[in-house]
Coordinates of C-alpha atoms and ligand atoms in Angstrom, one line a residue:
M1 CA -74.3 -5.2 -177.2
A2 CA -76.2 -2.1 -175.9
E3 CA -78.5 -0.9 -178.4
T4 CA -80.5 2.0 -177.9
F5 CA -84.8 1.8 -177.6
K6 CA -87.4 4.2 -177.7
L7 CA -89.7 4.2 -175.2
R8 CA -93.1 6.2 -175.2
V9 CA -93.3 6.7 -170.9
N10 CA -96.3 8.6 -169.5
G11 CA -96.5 9.9 -173.3
V12 CA -93.6 10.6 -173.2
A13 CA -91.2 9.9 -175.9
R14 CA -87.8 8.3 -174.2
Q15 CA -84.7 6.8 -174.9
V16 CA -82.9 3.8 -173.3
D17 CA -79.5 2.4 -174.0
G18 CA -79.3 -0.9 -173.1
D19 CA -79.6 -4.9 -174.0
S20 CA -82.6 -5.8 -175.4
D21 CA -83.0 -8.0 -172.4
M22 CA -83.0 -5.6 -169.5
P23 CA -85.7 -5.6 -168.3
L24 CA -87.8 -2.4 -168.8
L25 CA -88.3 -1.4 -164.2
Y26 CA -84.5 -1.2 -164.3
A27 CA -84.5 1.6 -167.2
L28 CA -87.7 3.1 -165.2
R29 CA -86.1 3.2 -162.5
G30 CA -82.2 3.6 -163.4
P31 CA -81.7 6.0 -166.3
L32 CA -85.6 7.3 -166.8
G33 CA -85.8 8.3 -162.8
L34 CA -89.3 7.0 -162.6
V35 CA -89.1 4.9 -158.9
G36 CA -92.5 4.4 -158.4
A37 CA -92.3 1.0 -159.2
K38 CA -90.5 -1.2 -157.3
Y39 CA -88.8 -4.4 -156.8
G40 CA -89.6 -6.8 -155.4
C41 CA -89.4 -10.8 -156.2
G42 CA -88.5 -10.4 -159.4
S43 CA -90.0 -13.7 -161.0
E44 CA -94.0 -11.9 -162.0
Q45 CA -94.4 -13.5 -158.7
C46 CA -95.7 -9.6 -155.9
G47 CA -97.0 -7.1 -158.4
S48 CA -94.7 -4.2 -157.0
C49 CA -93.4 -3.2 -160.1
S50 CA -96.4 -3.3 -162.0
V51 CA -96.9 -0.7 -164.8
L52 CA -99.7 0.1 -167.5
M53 CA -98.5 -0.8 -171.0
D54 CA -101.2 -0.6 -174.0
G55 CA -103.3 0.0 -170.8
V56 CA -102.7 -4.1 -169.8
R57 CA -101.0 -4.4 -166.2
A58 CA -97.6 -6.0 -166.6
F59 CA -95.2 -6.9 -165.2
A60 CA -92.3 -4.6 -165.6
C61 CA -90.0 -7.0 -164.1
K62 CA -90.6 -9.3 -166.8
I63 CA -91.5 -7.3 -170.0
T64 CA -87.8 -6.2 -171.6
L65 CA -86.4 -3.2 -173.0
A66 CA -87.0 -5.3 -176.6
Q67 CA -90.8 -6.2 -175.9
A68 CA -91.7 -3.0 -174.5
A69 CA -90.2 -0.7 -177.4
S70 CA -92.8 1.5 -178.5
R71 CA -95.9 0.6 -176.9
D72 CA -97.1 2.6 -174.6
I73 CA -96.2 2.4 -171.3
V74 CA -98.1 3.7 -167.8
T75 CA -96.1 4.3 -164.8
I76 CA -97.3 5.7 -161.3
E77 CA -95.8 8.5 -162.0
G78 CA -98.3 9.0 -165.1
I79 CA -101.1 8.4 -163.1
G80 CA -101.4 11.3 -161.1
T81 CA -99.5 13.9 -159.7
P82 CA -98.7 15.8 -155.3
D83 CA -101.1 18.4 -156.4
N84 CA -103.4 16.7 -158.6
L85 CA -104.0 13.0 -157.3
H86 CA -105.8 10.7 -159.1
P87 CA -109.4 9.6 -157.5
L88 CA -108.0 6.0 -156.6
Q89 CA -104.5 8.0 -155.2
K90 CA -106.8 9.7 -153.3
A91 CA -109.2 6.9 -151.8
F92 CA -105.8 4.6 -151.3
M93 CA -105.5 7.5 -148.8
E94 CA -108.6 8.0 -147.3
E95 CA -109.2 4.8 -147.0
H96 CA -106.2 4.3 -145.2
A97 CA -105.1 1.3 -147.5
F98 CA -101.5 1.3 -146.7
Q99 CA -99.0 0.9 -144.2
C100 CA -95.3 0.9 -145.2
G101 CA -96.3 1.2 -148.9
Y102 CA -93.8 -0.5 -150.9
C103 CA -96.9 -2.5 -152.7
T104 CA -98.7 0.8 -153.0
P105 CA -98.3 2.1 -157.0
G106 CA -98.5 -1.5 -158.2
L107 CA -101.6 -2.4 -156.3
I108 CA -102.8 1.0 -157.7
V109 CA -100.9 0.2 -161.6
T110 CA -103.6 -2.6 -161.4
A111 CA -105.9 -1.0 -160.1
K112 CA -106.2 1.6 -162.7
A113 CA -105.9 -1.3 -165.3
L114 CA -109.5 -2.3 -163.6
L115 CA -111.8 0.5 -163.8
D116 CA -110.9 1.4 -167.3
R117 CA -112.8 -2.0 -168.2
D118 CA -114.6 -2.1 -165.6
P119 CA -116.3 1.0 -164.2
D120 CA -117.1 -0.6 -161.1
P121 CA -116.4 -4.1 -160.0
D122 CA -117.7 -5.2 -156.4
A123 CA -115.7 -6.8 -154.4
A124 CA -114.6 -10.4 -155.3
A125 CA -114.1 -8.4 -158.9
I126 CA -111.6 -6.3 -157.4
A127 CA -110.0 -9.1 -155.3
S128 CA -109.4 -11.4 -158.5
A129 CA -107.9 -8.3 -160.6
L130 CA -105.6 -7.4 -157.9
Q131 CA -104.7 -11.5 -156.4
D132 CA -101.6 -11.5 -157.9
N133 CA -100.3 -8.2 -156.2
L134 CA -98.4 -8.8 -152.9
C135 CA -99.3 -6.9 -150.0
R136 CA -97.0 -7.7 -147.2
C137 CA -98.8 -5.8 -144.2
G138 CA -101.6 -7.3 -145.2
S139 CA -103.5 -4.1 -145.9
H140 CA -106.0 -5.8 -148.8
G141 CA -109.5 -5.5 -146.8
R142 CA -108.6 -1.7 -147.0
V143 CA -107.8 -1.9 -150.4
I144 CA -110.8 -3.2 -151.4
A145 CA -112.2 -0.6 -149.9
A146 CA -109.9 1.8 -151.3
V147 CA -110.8 0.6 -155.2
R148 CA -114.7 0.9 -154.6
R149 CA -114.1 4.8 -153.0
A150 CA -112.2 5.1 -155.9
A151 CA -114.9 4.1 -158.6
K152 CA -117.5 5.9 -156.8
E153 CA -116.0 9.1 -157.4
L154 CA -115.0 8.3 -161.1
A155 CA -118.8 8.1 -161.5
R156 CA -120.1 11.0 -160.4
Ligands
FES1 S1 -90.7 -7.3 -159.5 FE1 -92.6 -7.8 -161.0 S2 -93.5 -9.3 -159.6 FE2 -92.9 -8.7 -158.1
FES2 S1 -98.4 -1.7 -147.1 FE1 -96.7 -2.7 -146.7 S2 -96.9 -4.3 -148.5 FE2 -98.4 -3.3 -148.4

């Protein structure tokens, strides 16, 4: 039976009607109109649906509405805007760290969680943090360079 869930998404209070076991990703991409998080595998295997929940990366394809209620959810739309890109977003563009871009929102969200807890990660730490984010276009080398570039920018 559908219920009303109160969510906090990108700093804004939102409400969603749905079943308690509805994946957060469906609510984000449907009624909430936030399509940055992508559906890939639907089973915690690809990272394309990544969001931050209370500052920690979470797979929105697995988090349910009931689990997301009253938590602080941040999607890629809450990390930067076209007019005010986050340093990670700028760095991904400057390093050409994508081809099709399908994985990019999930990678940036996951990289933000990393930089928030470790402002100066080396390549191994970045690779480890991003190991659950798949890029079928093979951009991982450039992604690591982009995260390093963003870390330097944020340290200025
Ligand atoms: S769609 Fe969520 S991990 Fe792949
Ligand atoms: S850029 Fe295409 S899947 Fe990563």
